[in-house]
Amino acid sequence: MGLHIKSLIQEYSRTEITTLWMHHRIEDKYYNVFSIVELCPFEQQYSLPIESMRKNGESVPFVYFKLDQHRTLYMSREFKNNPEDGLTYFLNPKISQRSPSNSQDNLTIDSIEKINPILTKVTKYPSTHLEYILPKRSVAFRVWATLDDKQIISSQLNAQDIFKVDTLTEKYLGFNLSIYKEYFGAMLMALPNPYLRMIKIIGIPKEASVILSFYERMGKTIIDGEIEITDIRISGQGFRIKKVILENKMHIKLPYIVKEVNVKLFDTYKQLIYEDKIILC
């Protein structure tokens, strides 16, 4: 299973919690519409705050749209000075610290260990729905997710409501949530690669080789991790090369010329932290 989640989060220094929620005043309930909990490495820059001004000139740490006389849509971003608060929020979400979200079943510390994280590719160049809705980073994320399988949120939103949801997510998150409807009501916890701020892998067809460059985060190292390069064939697997990472730039020769290879990187705990296909010709 790898590292326990409580040990894994110690690689991070703080948390950013971005939440879009709906308050139904008649029901006196708070519904999570979409939330991302991102654990941040020490060197990562802070995201922009989400705030607005009241008519009296007072600054408040959220923005909002009134959906009707009973329902209001809010968005906020909270900054926590430790990673533990991010895990706590994911396990027991409290919408803006006011009330537990009524659209999420509370998890427990034990149950999260049974939820296998999804490993994305570089989200700066997204290729899947999940990568489009995550923060844009030059590294992969480990992502834990709880989804609104009962569609409690989407069933409560009409076309005008969804337009306002899209207005907020487009302005502050860079995408329209309605394009990714499966994530209405979702709660995500995203952990970017804690060791590397960027990875570059170049295939050299004529030499049948691969050049890998690792850009380490401040105070972190990938040295003593492991690379695995596998030949990709329709008919089955060809060669498999495994090497210990001994330096930040490596030139690895392949046994023969191939069209593409699958590259995996593992940290010193043998956890998979990166995987992608590299085209050579």
Coordinates of N, CA, C and O in Angstrom, one line a residue, residues 165-272:
V165 N -22.7 28.9 -11.6 CA -21.6 28.0 -11.2 C -20.4 28.2 -12.2 O -19.2 28.3 -11.8
D166 N -20.7 28.1 -13.5 CA -19.7 28.2 -14.6 C -19.0 29.6 -14.5 O -17.8 29.7 -14.7
T167 N -19.8 30.7 -14.2 CA -19.2 32.0 -14.1 C -18.1 32.0 -13.0 O -17.0 32.6 -13.3
L168 N -18.4 31.4 -11.9 CA -17.4 31.4 -10.8 C -16.2 30.5 -11.1 O -15.1 30.9 -10.8
T169 N -16.5 29.3 -11.6 CA -15.4 28.4 -11.8 C -14.5 28.9 -12.9 O -13.3 28.7 -12.9
E170 N -15.1 29.5 -14.0 CA -14.3 30.0 -15.1 C -13.4 31.1 -14.6 O -12.2 31.2 -14.9
K171 N -13.9 32.0 -13.8 CA -13.1 33.2 -13.4 C -12.0 32.8 -12.4 O -10.9 33.4 -12.5
Y172 N -12.3 32.0 -11.4 CA -11.4 31.7 -10.3 C -10.6 30.4 -10.5 O -9.5 30.2 -9.9
L173 N -11.1 29.4 -11.3 CA -10.5 28.1 -11.4 C -10.0 27.9 -12.8 O -9.3 26.9 -13.1
G174 N -10.5 28.6 -13.8 CA -10.0 28.5 -15.2 C -10.8 27.4 -16.0 O -10.3 27.1 -17.1
F175 N -11.9 27.0 -15.6 CA -12.7 26.0 -16.4 C -14.2 26.2 -16.0 O -14.6 26.7 -15.0
N176 N -15.1 25.7 -16.9 CA -16.5 25.7 -16.6 C -16.8 24.3 -16.1 O -16.7 23.3 -16.7
L177 N -17.4 24.3 -14.8 CA -17.6 23.0 -14.2 C -18.7 22.2 -14.9 O -18.6 21.0 -14.9
S178 N -19.6 22.8 -15.6 CA -20.7 22.1 -16.3 C -20.1 21.2 -17.4 O -20.8 20.2 -17.8
I179 N -18.9 21.5 -17.9 CA -18.3 20.6 -18.9 C -17.9 19.3 -18.3 O -17.8 18.2 -19.0
Y180 N -17.6 19.3 -17.0 CA -17.2 18.1 -16.3 C -18.2 17.7 -15.2 O -17.9 17.7 -14.0
K181 N -19.4 17.4 -15.6 CA -20.6 17.3 -14.8 C -20.4 16.2 -13.7 O -21.0 16.2 -12.7
E182 N -19.5 15.2 -14.0 CA -19.3 14.1 -13.1 C -18.6 14.6 -11.8 O -18.6 13.9 -10.8
Y183 N -18.1 15.9 -11.8 CA -17.5 16.4 -10.6 C -18.3 17.4 -9.9 O -17.9 18.0 -8.9
F184 N -19.6 17.5 -10.2 CA -20.5 18.3 -9.4 C -20.6 17.6 -8.0 O -20.9 16.4 -8.0
G185 N -20.4 18.3 -6.9 CA -20.5 17.7 -5.6 C -19.2 17.0 -5.2 O -19.2 16.4 -4.1
A186 N -18.1 17.1 -6.0 CA -16.9 16.3 -5.7 C -16.1 17.0 -4.7 O -16.1 18.2 -4.5
M187 N -15.3 16.2 -3.9 CA -14.4 16.7 -2.9 C -13.0 16.0 -3.3 O -12.9 14.8 -3.3
L188 N -12.0 16.8 -3.7 CA -10.7 16.3 -4.2 C -9.6 16.7 -3.2 O -9.6 17.8 -2.7
M189 N -8.7 15.8 -2.9 CA -7.5 16.2 -2.2 C -6.3 15.8 -3.2 O -6.1 14.7 -3.6
A190 N -5.5 16.9 -3.5 CA -4.5 16.7 -4.5 C -3.1 17.0 -3.9 O -2.9 18.0 -3.3
L191 N -2.2 16.0 -4.1 CA -0.8 16.2 -3.6 C 0.1 16.2 -4.8 O 0.3 15.2 -5.5
P192 N 0.7 17.3 -5.1 CA 1.7 17.4 -6.2 C 2.9 16.6 -5.9 O 3.2 16.4 -4.7
N193 N 3.7 16.3 -6.9 CA 5.0 15.6 -6.7 C 5.8 16.3 -5.6 O 6.1 17.5 -5.8
P194 N 6.1 15.7 -4.5 CA 6.8 16.4 -3.4 C 8.3 16.6 -3.6 O 8.9 17.4 -2.9
Y195 N 8.9 15.9 -4.6 CA 10.3 15.9 -4.8 C 10.8 16.7 -6.0 O 11.8 17.3 -6.0
L196 N 9.9 16.8 -7.0 CA 10.3 17.4 -8.3 C 9.3 18.5 -8.6 O 8.1 18.4 -8.5
R197 N 9.9 19.7 -9.1 CA 9.0 20.8 -9.6 C 8.8 20.6 -11.1 O 7.8 21.2 -11.6
M198 N 9.6 19.8 -11.7 CA 9.4 19.6 -13.2 C 10.3 18.4 -13.6 O 11.3 18.0 -13.0
I199 N 9.8 17.7 -14.6 CA 10.5 16.5 -15.2 C 10.5 16.7 -16.7 O 9.5 17.1 -17.3
K200 N 11.6 16.5 -17.4 CA 11.7 16.6 -18.8 C 12.3 15.2 -19.3 O 13.3 14.8 -18.8
I201 N 11.6 14.6 -20.2 CA 12.0 13.3 -20.8 C 12.0 13.5 -22.3 O 11.0 13.8 -22.9
I202 N 13.2 13.3 -23.0 CA 13.3 13.4 -24.4 C 13.7 12.1 -25.0 O 14.7 11.5 -24.5
G203 N 13.0 11.6 -26.0 CA 13.4 10.4 -26.7 C 14.3 10.8 -27.9 O 14.0 11.7 -28.7
I204 N 15.4 10.0 -28.1 CA 16.3 10.3 -29.3 C 16.2 9.0 -30.2 O 16.9 8.0 -29.9
P205 N 15.4 9.1 -31.2 CA 15.2 7.9 -32.0 C 16.5 7.3 -32.7 O 16.7 6.1 -32.6
K206 N 17.3 8.1 -33.3 CA 18.5 7.6 -34.0 C 19.4 6.9 -33.1 O 20.1 6.0 -33.5
E207 N 19.5 7.3 -31.8 CA 20.4 6.7 -30.8 C 19.7 5.6 -30.0 O 20.4 4.9 -29.2
A208 N 18.4 5.5 -30.2 CA 17.6 4.5 -29.4 C 17.9 4.7 -27.9 O 18.4 3.9 -27.2
S209 N 17.7 6.0 -27.5 CA 18.0 6.3 -26.1 C 17.0 7.4 -25.6 O 16.2 8.0 -26.4
V210 N 17.0 7.6 -24.3 CA 16.2 8.5 -23.6 C 17.0 9.4 -22.7 O 17.9 8.9 -22.0
I211 N 16.7 10.7 -22.7 CA 17.4 11.6 -21.8 C 16.4 12.1 -20.8 O 15.3 12.6 -21.1
L212 N 16.7 12.0 -19.5 CA 15.8 12.4 -18.4 C 16.4 13.5 -17.6 O 17.6 13.4 -17.2
S213 N 15.7 14.6 -17.4 CA 16.2 15.7 -16.5 C 15.2 15.9 -15.4 O 14.0 16.0 -15.6
F214 N 15.8 15.9 -14.2 CA 14.9 16.1 -13.0 C 15.3 17.4 -12.3 O 16.4 17.7 -12.0
Y215 N 14.2 18.2 -12.1 CA 14.4 19.5 -11.4 C 13.8 19.4 -10.0 O 12.6 19.4 -9.8
E216 N 14.7 19.3 -9.1 CA 14.3 19.0 -7.7 C 13.8 20.2 -7.0 O 14.2 21.3 -7.2
R217 N 12.9 19.9 -6.0 CA 12.4 21.0 -5.2 C 13.4 21.4 -4.1 O 14.3 20.5 -3.8
M218 N 13.3 22.6 -3.6 CA 14.2 23.0 -2.6 C 14.2 22.1 -1.4 O 13.2 21.8 -0.8
G219 N 15.4 21.6 -1.0 CA 15.5 20.7 0.1 C 15.0 19.3 -0.1 O 15.0 18.5 0.9
K220 N 14.7 18.9 -1.3 CA 14.2 17.6 -1.6 C 15.1 16.9 -2.6 O 15.8 17.6 -3.4
T221 N 15.1 15.6 -2.7 CA 15.9 14.9 -3.7 C 15.2 13.6 -4.2 O 14.5 13.0 -3.5
I222 N 15.5 13.3 -5.5 CA 15.0 12.1 -6.1 C 16.1 11.1 -6.2 O 15.8 9.9 -6.6
I223 N 17.3 11.4 -5.8 CA 18.4 10.5 -5.8 C 18.1 9.3 -5.0 O 17.5 9.4 -3.9
D224 N 18.4 8.1 -5.5 CA 18.1 6.8 -4.9 C 16.7 6.3 -5.2 O 16.3 5.3 -4.7
G225 N 16.0 7.1 -6.0 CA 14.7 6.6 -6.5 C 15.0 5.7 -7.7 O 16.1 5.2 -7.9
E226 N 14.0 5.3 -8.5 CA 14.2 4.3 -9.5 C 13.4 4.7 -10.8 O 12.3 5.3 -10.7
I227 N 14.0 4.4 -11.9 CA 13.4 4.6 -13.3 C 13.1 3.2 -13.8 O 13.9 2.3 -13.7
E228 N 11.9 3.1 -14.4 CA 11.6 1.9 -15.2 C 11.1 2.2 -16.6 O 10.2 3.0 -16.7
I229 N 11.8 1.7 -17.6 CA 11.5 2.0 -19.0 C 11.0 0.7 -19.6 O 11.8 -0.3 -19.6
T230 N 9.8 0.7 -20.2 CA 9.3 -0.5 -20.8 C 8.9 -0.3 -22.3 O 8.4 0.7 -22.6
D231 N 9.3 -1.3 -23.1 CA 8.9 -1.3 -24.5 C 7.4 -1.5 -24.7 O 6.9 -2.4 -24.0
I232 N 6.8 -0.7 -25.5 CA 5.3 -0.8 -25.7 C 5.1 -1.5 -27.0 O 5.5 -0.9 -28.1
R233 N 4.4 -2.6 -27.0 CA 4.1 -3.3 -28.2 C 2.6 -3.7 -28.2 O 2.1 -4.1 -27.2
I234 N 2.0 -3.8 -29.4 CA 0.6 -4.3 -29.5 C 0.6 -5.7 -29.1 O -0.3 -6.2 -28.5
S235 N 1.6 -6.5 -29.5 CA 1.6 -7.9 -29.3 C 2.1 -8.3 -27.9 O 2.0 -9.5 -27.5
G236 N 2.5 -7.3 -27.1 CA 3.0 -7.6 -25.8 C 4.2 -6.8 -25.4 O 4.6 -5.9 -26.1
Q237 N 4.7 -7.1 -24.2 CA 5.9 -6.4 -23.7 C 7.2 -6.9 -24.3 O 7.4 -8.0 -24.5
G238 N 8.0 -5.9 -24.6 CA 9.4 -6.2 -25.0 C 10.3 -6.1 -23.9 O 10.2 -6.8 -22.9
F239 N 11.3 -5.2 -23.9 CA 12.3 -5.1 -22.9 C 11.8 -4.3 -21.7 O 10.8 -3.5 -21.8
R240 N 12.4 -4.4 -20.6 CA 12.1 -3.6 -19.4 C 13.5 -3.3 -18.7 O 14.3 -4.2 -18.4
I241 N 13.7 -2.0 -18.6 CA 15.0 -1.5 -18.0 C 14.7 -0.8 -16.6 O 13.8 0.0 -16.5
K242 N 15.4 -1.2 -15.6 CA 15.3 -0.6 -14.3 C 16.6 -0.1 -13.9 O 17.6 -0.8 -13.9
K243 N 16.6 1.2 -13.5 CA 17.9 1.8 -13.0 C 17.6 2.7 -11.8 O 16.6 3.4 -11.7
V244 N 18.6 2.7 -10.9 CA 18.5 3.6 -9.7 C 18.9 5.0 -10.2 O 19.8 5.2 -11.0
I245 N 18.2 6.0 -9.7 CA 18.5 7.4 -10.0 C 19.7 7.9 -9.2 O 19.7 7.9 -8.0
L246 N 20.8 8.2 -9.9 CA 22.0 8.5 -9.3 C 22.4 10.0 -9.5 O 23.3 10.5 -8.8
E247 N 21.7 10.7 -10.5 CA 22.0 12.1 -10.8 C 20.8 12.7 -11.4 O 19.8 12.0 -11.8
N248 N 20.8 14.0 -11.5 CA 19.6 14.8 -11.9 C 19.4 14.8 -13.4 O 18.4 15.2 -13.9
K249 N 20.4 14.3 -14.2 CA 20.3 14.2 -15.6 C 20.9 12.8 -16.0 O 22.0 12.5 -15.7
M250 N 20.1 12.0 -16.7 CA 20.5 10.7 -17.1 C 20.3 10.4 -18.6 O 19.3 10.8 -19.1
H251 N 21.2 9.7 -19.2 CA 21.1 9.3 -20.6 C 21.1 7.8 -20.6 O 22.1 7.1 -20.3
I252 N 19.9 7.2 -21.0 CA 19.8 5.8 -20.9 C 19.6 5.2 -22.3 O 18.7 5.6 -23.1
K253 N 20.5 4.3 -22.6 CA 20.5 3.6 -23.9 C 19.4 2.5 -23.9 O 19.3 1.8 -22.9
L254 N 18.7 2.3 -25.0 CA 17.7 1.3 -25.1 C 18.3 0.1 -25.9 O 19.2 0.3 -26.7
P255 N 17.8 -1.1 -25.7 CA 18.4 -2.3 -26.4 C 18.3 -2.2 -28.0 O 19.1 -2.7 -28.7
Y256 N 17.2 -1.5 -28.4 CA 17.0 -1.3 -29.9 C 16.0 -0.2 -30.1 O 15.4 0.4 -29.2
I257 N 15.8 0.2 -31.4 CA 15.0 1.3 -31.7 C 13.5 0.9 -31.6 O 13.1 -0.2 -32.1
V258 N 12.7 1.7 -30.9 CA 11.3 1.4 -30.8 C 10.5 2.7 -31.1 O 11.0 3.8 -31.1
K259 N 9.2 2.5 -31.3 CA 8.3 3.7 -31.6 C 8.0 4.5 -30.3 O 8.0 5.7 -30.3
E260 N 7.8 3.8 -29.2 CA 7.5 4.5 -27.9 C 7.8 3.6 -26.8 O 7.8 2.4 -26.9
V261 N 8.0 4.2 -25.6 CA 8.3 3.5 -24.4 C 7.4 4.1 -23.3 O 7.0 5.2 -23.3
N262 N 7.2 3.3 -22.3 CA 6.5 3.7 -21.1 C 7.5 4.0 -20.0 O 8.4 3.1 -19.7
V263 N 7.5 5.2 -19.4 CA 8.5 5.6 -18.4 C 7.8 5.7 -17.0 O 6.8 6.5 -16.9
K264 N 8.3 5.1 -16.0 CA 7.8 5.2 -14.6 C 8.9 5.7 -13.7 O 10.1 5.3 -13.9
L265 N 8.6 6.6 -12.8 CA 9.5 7.0 -11.8 C 9.0 6.6 -10.4 O 7.8 6.8 -10.1
F266 N 9.9 6.1 -9.6 CA 9.5 5.7 -8.2 C 10.4 6.5 -7.2 O 11.6 6.7 -7.5
D267 N 9.8 6.9 -6.1 CA 10.6 7.6 -5.1 C 11.4 6.5 -4.3 O 11.3 5.3 -4.5
T268 N 12.1 7.0 -3.2 CA 12.9 6.1 -2.4 C 12.0 5.1 -1.6 O 12.5 4.2 -1.0
Y269 N 10.7 5.4 -1.5 CA 9.8 4.5 -0.8 C 9.1 3.5 -1.7 O 8.2 2.8 -1.4
K270 N 9.6 3.5 -3.0 CA 9.1 2.6 -4.0 C 7.7 3.0 -4.5 O 6.9 2.2 -5.0
Q271 N 7.3 4.2 -4.2 CA 6.0 4.7 -4.6 C 6.0 5.3 -6.0 O 7.0 6.1 -6.3
L272 N 5.1 5.0 -6.9 CA 5.0 5.5 -8.2 C 4.7 7.0 -8.1 O 3.6 7.4 -7.6

